mmCIF file of the C-alpha atoms, coordinates in Angstrom:
data_MODEL
# 
_entry.id   MODEL 
# 
loop_
_atom_site.group_PDB 
_atom_site.id 
_atom_site.type_symbol 
_atom_site.label_atom_id 
_atom_site.label_alt_id 
_atom_site.label_comp_id 
_atom_site.label_asym_id 
_atom_site.label_entity_id 
_atom_site.label_seq_id 
_atom_site.pdbx_PDB_ins_code 
_atom_site.Cartn_x 
_atom_site.Cartn_y 
_atom_site.Cartn_z 
_atom_site.occupancy 
_atom_site.B_iso_or_equiv 
_atom_site.pdbx_formal_charge 
_atom_site.auth_seq_id 
_atom_site.auth_comp_id 
_atom_site.auth_asym_id 
_atom_site.auth_atom_id 
_atom_site.pdbx_PDB_model_num 
ATOM 1   C CA . MET A 1 1   ? -17.368 -82.466  35.423  1.00 0.00 ? 1   MET A CA 1 
ATOM 2   C CA . LYS A 1 2   ? -18.761 -85.858  36.336  1.00 0.00 ? 2   LYS A CA 1 
ATOM 3   C CA . ASN A 1 3   ? -22.083 -84.246  37.245  1.00 0.00 ? 3   ASN A CA 1 
ATOM 4   C CA . PHE A 1 4   ? -22.254 -82.575  33.808  1.00 0.00 ? 4   PHE A CA 1 
ATOM 5   C CA . LYS A 1 5   ? -21.583 -85.892  32.023  1.00 0.00 ? 5   LYS A CA 1 
ATOM 6   C CA . THR A 1 6   ? -24.297 -87.589  34.031  1.00 0.00 ? 6   THR A CA 1 
ATOM 7   C CA . LYS A 1 7   ? -26.785 -84.827  33.230  1.00 0.00 ? 7   LYS A CA 1 
ATOM 8   C CA . LEU A 1 8   ? -25.812 -84.912  29.558  1.00 0.00 ? 8   LEU A CA 1 
ATOM 9   C CA . THR A 1 9   ? -26.177 -88.705  29.457  1.00 0.00 ? 9   THR A CA 1 
ATOM 10  C CA . ASN A 1 10  ? -29.568 -88.524  31.148  1.00 0.00 ? 10  ASN A CA 1 
ATOM 11  C CA . PHE A 1 11  ? -30.695 -85.778  28.762  1.00 0.00 ? 11  PHE A CA 1 
ATOM 12  C CA . ILE A 1 12  ? -29.619 -87.815  25.717  1.00 0.00 ? 12  ILE A CA 1 
ATOM 13  C CA . LEU A 1 13  ? -31.365 -90.933  27.049  1.00 0.00 ? 13  LEU A CA 1 
ATOM 14  C CA . ILE A 1 14  ? -34.577 -89.031  27.742  1.00 0.00 ? 14  ILE A CA 1 
ATOM 15  C CA . LEU A 1 15  ? -34.412 -87.375  24.319  1.00 0.00 ? 15  LEU A CA 1 
ATOM 16  C CA . ALA A 1 16  ? -33.804 -90.739  22.599  1.00 0.00 ? 16  ALA A CA 1 
ATOM 17  C CA . PHE A 1 17  ? -36.699 -92.276  24.537  1.00 0.00 ? 17  PHE A CA 1 
ATOM 18  C CA . ALA A 1 18  ? -38.971 -89.387  23.552  1.00 0.00 ? 18  ALA A CA 1 
ATOM 19  C CA . VAL A 1 19  ? -37.997 -89.717  19.865  1.00 0.00 ? 19  VAL A CA 1 
ATOM 20  C CA . ILE A 1 20  ? -38.596 -93.482  19.934  1.00 0.00 ? 20  ILE A CA 1 
ATOM 21  C CA . LEU A 1 21  ? -41.912 -93.006  21.698  1.00 0.00 ? 21  LEU A CA 1 
ATOM 22  C CA . PHE A 1 22  ? -43.030 -90.320  19.230  1.00 0.00 ? 22  PHE A CA 1 
ATOM 23  C CA . GLY A 1 23  ? -41.909 -92.381  16.220  1.00 0.00 ? 23  GLY A CA 1 
ATOM 24  C CA . SER A 1 24  ? -43.690 -95.474  17.522  1.00 0.00 ? 24  SER A CA 1 
ATOM 25  C CA . GLY A 1 25  ? -46.902 -93.533  18.056  1.00 0.00 ? 25  GLY A CA 1 
ATOM 26  C CA . TYR A 1 26  ? -46.648 -91.987  14.602  1.00 0.00 ? 26  TYR A CA 1 
ATOM 27  C CA . LYS A 1 27  ? -46.121 -95.362  12.921  1.00 0.00 ? 27  LYS A CA 1 
ATOM 28  C CA . LEU A 1 28  ? -48.936 -96.938  14.931  1.00 0.00 ? 28  LEU A CA 1 
ATOM 29  C CA . GLY A 1 29  ? -51.261 -94.136  13.832  1.00 0.00 ? 29  GLY A CA 1 
ATOM 30  C CA . GLN A 1 30  ? -50.295 -94.638  10.190  1.00 0.00 ? 30  GLN A CA 1 
ATOM 31  C CA . TYR A 1 31  ? -50.860 -98.367  10.503  1.00 0.00 ? 31  TYR A CA 1 
ATOM 32  C CA . GLN A 1 32  ? -54.274 -97.935  12.093  1.00 0.00 ? 32  GLN A CA 1 
ATOM 33  C CA . ILE A 1 33  ? -55.381 -95.385  9.477   1.00 0.00 ? 33  ILE A CA 1 
ATOM 34  C CA . SER A 1 34  ? -54.282 -97.532  6.541   1.00 0.00 ? 34  SER A CA 1 
ATOM 35  C CA . ASN A 1 35  ? -55.753 -100.604 8.172   1.00 0.00 ? 35  ASN A CA 1 
ATOM 36  C CA . SER A 1 36  ? -59.106 -98.908  8.751   1.00 0.00 ? 36  SER A CA 1 
ATOM 37  C CA . PHE A 1 37  ? -59.372 -97.939  5.079   1.00 0.00 ? 37  PHE A CA 1 
ATOM 38  C CA . SER A 1 38  ? -58.486 -101.383 3.796   1.00 0.00 ? 38  SER A CA 1 
ATOM 39  C CA . SER A 1 39  ? -60.665 -103.251 6.275   1.00 0.00 ? 39  SER A CA 1 
ATOM 40  C CA . SER A 1 40  ? -63.736 -101.077 5.785   1.00 0.00 ? 40  SER A CA 1 
ATOM 41  C CA . ALA A 1 41  ? -64.091 -102.205 2.180   1.00 0.00 ? 41  ALA A CA 1 
ATOM 42  C CA . SER A 1 42  ? -63.313 -105.845 2.919   1.00 0.00 ? 42  SER A CA 1 
ATOM 43  C CA . ASP A 1 43  ? -65.629 -105.996 5.957   1.00 0.00 ? 43  ASP A CA 1 
ATOM 44  C CA . GLN A 1 44  ? -68.646 -105.318 3.783   1.00 0.00 ? 44  GLN A CA 1 
ATOM 45  C CA . GLN A 1 45  ? -70.148 -108.424 2.304   1.00 0.00 ? 45  GLN A CA 1 
ATOM 46  C CA . LEU A 1 46  ? -70.867 -108.449 -1.406  1.00 0.00 ? 46  LEU A CA 1 
ATOM 47  C CA . PRO A 1 47  ? -74.476 -109.192 -2.227  1.00 0.00 ? 47  PRO A CA 1 
ATOM 48  C CA . ASN A 1 48  ? -75.469 -112.645 -3.276  1.00 0.00 ? 48  ASN A CA 1 
ATOM 49  C CA . ALA A 1 49  ? -75.202 -111.724 -6.947  1.00 0.00 ? 49  ALA A CA 1 
ATOM 50  C CA . ASP A 1 50  ? -73.318 -113.242 -9.824  1.00 0.00 ? 50  ASP A CA 1 
ATOM 51  C CA . PHE A 1 51  ? -70.811 -110.711 -11.115 1.00 0.00 ? 51  PHE A CA 1 
ATOM 52  C CA . ASN A 1 52  ? -69.511 -113.183 -13.694 1.00 0.00 ? 52  ASN A CA 1 
ATOM 53  C CA . LEU A 1 53  ? -71.975 -111.875 -16.279 1.00 0.00 ? 53  LEU A CA 1 
ATOM 54  C CA . LEU A 1 54  ? -70.661 -108.343 -15.822 1.00 0.00 ? 54  LEU A CA 1 
ATOM 55  C CA . VAL A 1 55  ? -67.073 -109.557 -16.150 1.00 0.00 ? 55  VAL A CA 1 
ATOM 56  C CA . ASP A 1 56  ? -67.953 -111.685 -19.195 1.00 0.00 ? 56  ASP A CA 1 
ATOM 57  C CA . VAL A 1 57  ? -69.597 -108.760 -20.998 1.00 0.00 ? 57  VAL A CA 1 
ATOM 58  C CA . TRP A 1 58  ? -66.653 -106.521 -20.093 1.00 0.00 ? 58  TRP A CA 1 
ATOM 59  C CA . ASN A 1 59  ? -64.198 -109.080 -21.511 1.00 0.00 ? 59  ASN A CA 1 
ATOM 60  C CA . GLN A 1 60  ? -66.293 -109.617 -24.648 1.00 0.00 ? 60  GLN A CA 1 
ATOM 61  C CA . LEU A 1 61  ? -66.356 -105.895 -25.345 1.00 0.00 ? 61  LEU A CA 1 
ATOM 62  C CA . GLN A 1 62  ? -62.624 -105.578 -24.771 1.00 0.00 ? 62  GLN A CA 1 
ATOM 63  C CA . SER A 1 63  ? -61.748 -108.497 -27.007 1.00 0.00 ? 63  SER A CA 1 
ATOM 64  C CA . LYS A 1 64  ? -64.375 -108.437 -29.764 1.00 0.00 ? 64  LYS A CA 1 
ATOM 65  C CA . TYR A 1 65  ? -65.704 -104.904 -30.154 1.00 0.00 ? 65  TYR A CA 1 
ATOM 66  C CA . VAL A 1 66  ? -64.630 -103.621 -33.553 1.00 0.00 ? 66  VAL A CA 1 
ATOM 67  C CA . ASP A 1 67  ? -63.996 -99.935  -32.794 1.00 0.00 ? 67  ASP A CA 1 
ATOM 68  C CA . LYS A 1 68  ? -61.679 -100.055 -29.767 1.00 0.00 ? 68  LYS A CA 1 
ATOM 69  C CA . THR A 1 69  ? -61.454 -96.243  -29.725 1.00 0.00 ? 69  THR A CA 1 
ATOM 70  C CA . LYS A 1 70  ? -65.037 -96.116  -28.421 1.00 0.00 ? 70  LYS A CA 1 
ATOM 71  C CA . LEU A 1 71  ? -64.165 -98.255  -25.399 1.00 0.00 ? 71  LEU A CA 1 
ATOM 72  C CA . ASN A 1 72  ? -63.429 -96.031  -22.425 1.00 0.00 ? 72  ASN A CA 1 
ATOM 73  C CA . SER A 1 73  ? -62.938 -98.195  -19.347 1.00 0.00 ? 73  SER A CA 1 
ATOM 74  C CA . GLN A 1 74  ? -63.666 -95.400  -16.868 1.00 0.00 ? 74  GLN A CA 1 
ATOM 75  C CA . GLN A 1 75  ? -66.861 -94.417  -18.675 1.00 0.00 ? 75  GLN A CA 1 
ATOM 76  C CA . MET A 1 76  ? -67.901 -98.065  -18.751 1.00 0.00 ? 76  MET A CA 1 
ATOM 77  C CA . VAL A 1 77  ? -67.466 -98.280  -14.976 1.00 0.00 ? 77  VAL A CA 1 
ATOM 78  C CA . TYR A 1 78  ? -69.464 -95.070  -14.498 1.00 0.00 ? 78  TYR A CA 1 
ATOM 79  C CA . GLY A 1 79  ? -72.175 -96.458  -16.787 1.00 0.00 ? 79  GLY A CA 1 
ATOM 80  C CA . ALA A 1 80  ? -72.369 -99.690  -14.792 1.00 0.00 ? 80  ALA A CA 1 
ATOM 81  C CA . ILE A 1 81  ? -72.674 -97.708  -11.540 1.00 0.00 ? 81  ILE A CA 1 
ATOM 82  C CA . LYS A 1 82  ? -75.352 -95.438  -13.046 1.00 0.00 ? 82  LYS A CA 1 
ATOM 83  C CA . GLY A 1 83  ? -77.302 -98.474  -14.217 1.00 0.00 ? 83  GLY A CA 1 
ATOM 84  C CA . MET A 1 84  ? -77.059 -100.102 -10.800 1.00 0.00 ? 84  MET A CA 1 
ATOM 85  C CA . VAL A 1 85  ? -78.294 -96.952  -9.051  1.00 0.00 ? 85  VAL A CA 1 
ATOM 86  C CA . ALA A 1 86  ? -81.056 -96.433  -11.629 1.00 0.00 ? 86  ALA A CA 1 
ATOM 87  C CA . THR A 1 87  ? -82.585 -99.843  -10.806 1.00 0.00 ? 87  THR A CA 1 
ATOM 88  C CA . ILE A 1 88  ? -83.637 -98.440  -7.422  1.00 0.00 ? 88  ILE A CA 1 
ATOM 89  C CA . ASN A 1 89  ? -86.142 -96.165  -9.215  1.00 0.00 ? 89  ASN A CA 1 
ATOM 90  C CA . ASP A 1 90  ? -85.696 -93.401  -6.651  1.00 0.00 ? 90  ASP A CA 1 
ATOM 91  C CA . PRO A 1 91  ? -85.655 -89.877  -8.104  1.00 0.00 ? 91  PRO A CA 1 
ATOM 92  C CA . TYR A 1 92  ? -83.519 -88.651  -5.193  1.00 0.00 ? 92  TYR A CA 1 
ATOM 93  C CA . THR A 1 93  ? -80.822 -91.287  -5.554  1.00 0.00 ? 93  THR A CA 1 
ATOM 94  C CA . PHE A 1 94  ? -78.451 -90.890  -8.473  1.00 0.00 ? 94  PHE A CA 1 
ATOM 95  C CA . PHE A 1 95  ? -74.796 -91.148  -9.394  1.00 0.00 ? 95  PHE A CA 1 
ATOM 96  C CA . LEU A 1 96  ? -72.821 -88.280  -10.866 1.00 0.00 ? 96  LEU A CA 1 
ATOM 97  C CA . THR A 1 97  ? -69.448 -88.769  -12.485 1.00 0.00 ? 97  THR A CA 1 
ATOM 98  C CA . PRO A 1 98  ? -66.748 -86.406  -11.212 1.00 0.00 ? 98  PRO A CA 1 
ATOM 99  C CA . ASP A 1 99  ? -67.240 -84.204  -14.309 1.00 0.00 ? 99  ASP A CA 1 
ATOM 100 C CA . GLU A 1 100 ? -71.013 -84.096  -13.857 1.00 0.00 ? 100 GLU A CA 1 
ATOM 101 C CA . ASN A 1 101 ? -70.569 -83.317  -10.168 1.00 0.00 ? 101 ASN A CA 1 
ATOM 102 C CA . ARG A 1 102 ? -68.180 -80.461  -10.990 1.00 0.00 ? 102 ARG A CA 1 
ATOM 103 C CA . GLN A 1 103 ? -70.597 -79.070  -13.617 1.00 0.00 ? 103 GLN A CA 1 
ATOM 104 C CA . THR A 1 104 ? -73.495 -79.246  -11.170 1.00 0.00 ? 104 THR A CA 1 
ATOM 105 C CA . LYS A 1 105 ? -71.522 -77.403  -8.504  1.00 0.00 ? 105 LYS A CA 1 
ATOM 106 C CA . ASN A 1 106 ? -70.435 -74.741  -11.001 1.00 0.00 ? 106 ASN A CA 1 
ATOM 107 C CA . LYS A 1 107 ? -74.018 -74.293  -12.186 1.00 0.00 ? 107 LYS A CA 1 
ATOM 108 C CA . GLU A 1 108 ? -75.254 -73.934  -8.595  1.00 0.00 ? 108 GLU A CA 1 
ATOM 109 C CA . GLU A 1 109 ? -72.537 -71.381  -7.836  1.00 0.00 ? 109 GLU A CA 1 
ATOM 110 C CA . LYS A 1 110 ? -73.464 -69.340  -10.914 1.00 0.00 ? 110 LYS A CA 1 
ATOM 111 C CA . GLU A 1 111 ? -77.127 -69.425  -9.937  1.00 0.00 ? 111 GLU A CA 1 
ATOM 112 C CA . LYS A 1 112 ? -76.287 -68.184  -6.431  1.00 0.00 ? 112 LYS A CA 1 
ATOM 113 C CA . LYS A 1 113 ? -74.198 -65.222  -7.634  1.00 0.00 ? 113 LYS A CA 1 
ATOM 114 C CA . PRO A 1 114 ? -77.129 -63.186  -9.048  1.00 0.00 ? 114 PRO A CA 1 
ATOM 115 C CA . GLU A 1 115 ? -79.012 -63.719  -5.767  1.00 0.00 ? 115 GLU A CA 1 
ATOM 116 C CA . ALA A 1 116 ? -76.056 -62.340  -3.818  1.00 0.00 ? 116 ALA A CA 1 
ATOM 117 C CA . ALA A 1 117 ? -75.887 -59.321  -6.138  1.00 0.00 ? 117 ALA A CA 1 
ATOM 118 C CA . GLU A 1 118 ? -79.616 -58.680  -5.648  1.00 0.00 ? 118 GLU A CA 1 
ATOM 119 C CA . GLU A 1 119 ? -79.247 -58.912  -1.868  1.00 0.00 ? 119 GLU A CA 1 
ATOM 120 C CA . SER A 1 120 ? -76.412 -56.399  -1.814  1.00 0.00 ? 120 SER A CA 1 
ATOM 121 C CA . ALA A 1 121 ? -78.390 -54.060  -4.087  1.00 0.00 ? 121 ALA A CA 1 
ATOM 122 C CA . ASN A 1 122 ? -81.403 -54.335  -1.775  1.00 0.00 ? 122 ASN A CA 1 
ATOM 123 C CA . LYS A 1 123 ? -79.218 -53.547  1.238   1.00 0.00 ? 123 LYS A CA 1 
ATOM 124 C CA . ASP A 1 124 ? -77.945 -50.421  -0.516  1.00 0.00 ? 124 ASP A CA 1 
ATOM 125 C CA . GLU A 1 125 ? -81.499 -49.267  -1.210  1.00 0.00 ? 125 GLU A CA 1 
ATOM 126 C CA . GLU A 1 126 ? -82.588 -49.872  2.387   1.00 0.00 ? 126 GLU A CA 1 
ATOM 127 C CA . SER A 1 127 ? -79.684 -47.977  3.865   1.00 0.00 ? 127 SER A CA 1 
ATOM 128 C CA . VAL A 1 128 ? -80.368 -44.843  1.806   1.00 0.00 ? 128 VAL A CA 1 
# 
């Protein structure tokens, strides 16, 4: 009976140690992942540019623009990003909003479907 209690105690201690070890590793992994995301953005240095003008224009629009229904903050951010990318004057570098990206992907998928149908039709003709 004493041998059984000792084995049971050892088993419980080993199990508790394993759970603590697993939980510690899990939490450490979560910490490192969240830390890597937050530090990657803060590690990058902002360019030596004055963003006050951008903020001032943003605030002026928000406070003084007559038709507030035309102010869409998300679209304004997308517009600022598009303008920034456009200053590079590179035809291969551009910014697509999530909607534009989705539309582009859908258009590409639709354009690929007729090609796939032609290929399968050609395979049928060759096999005859």
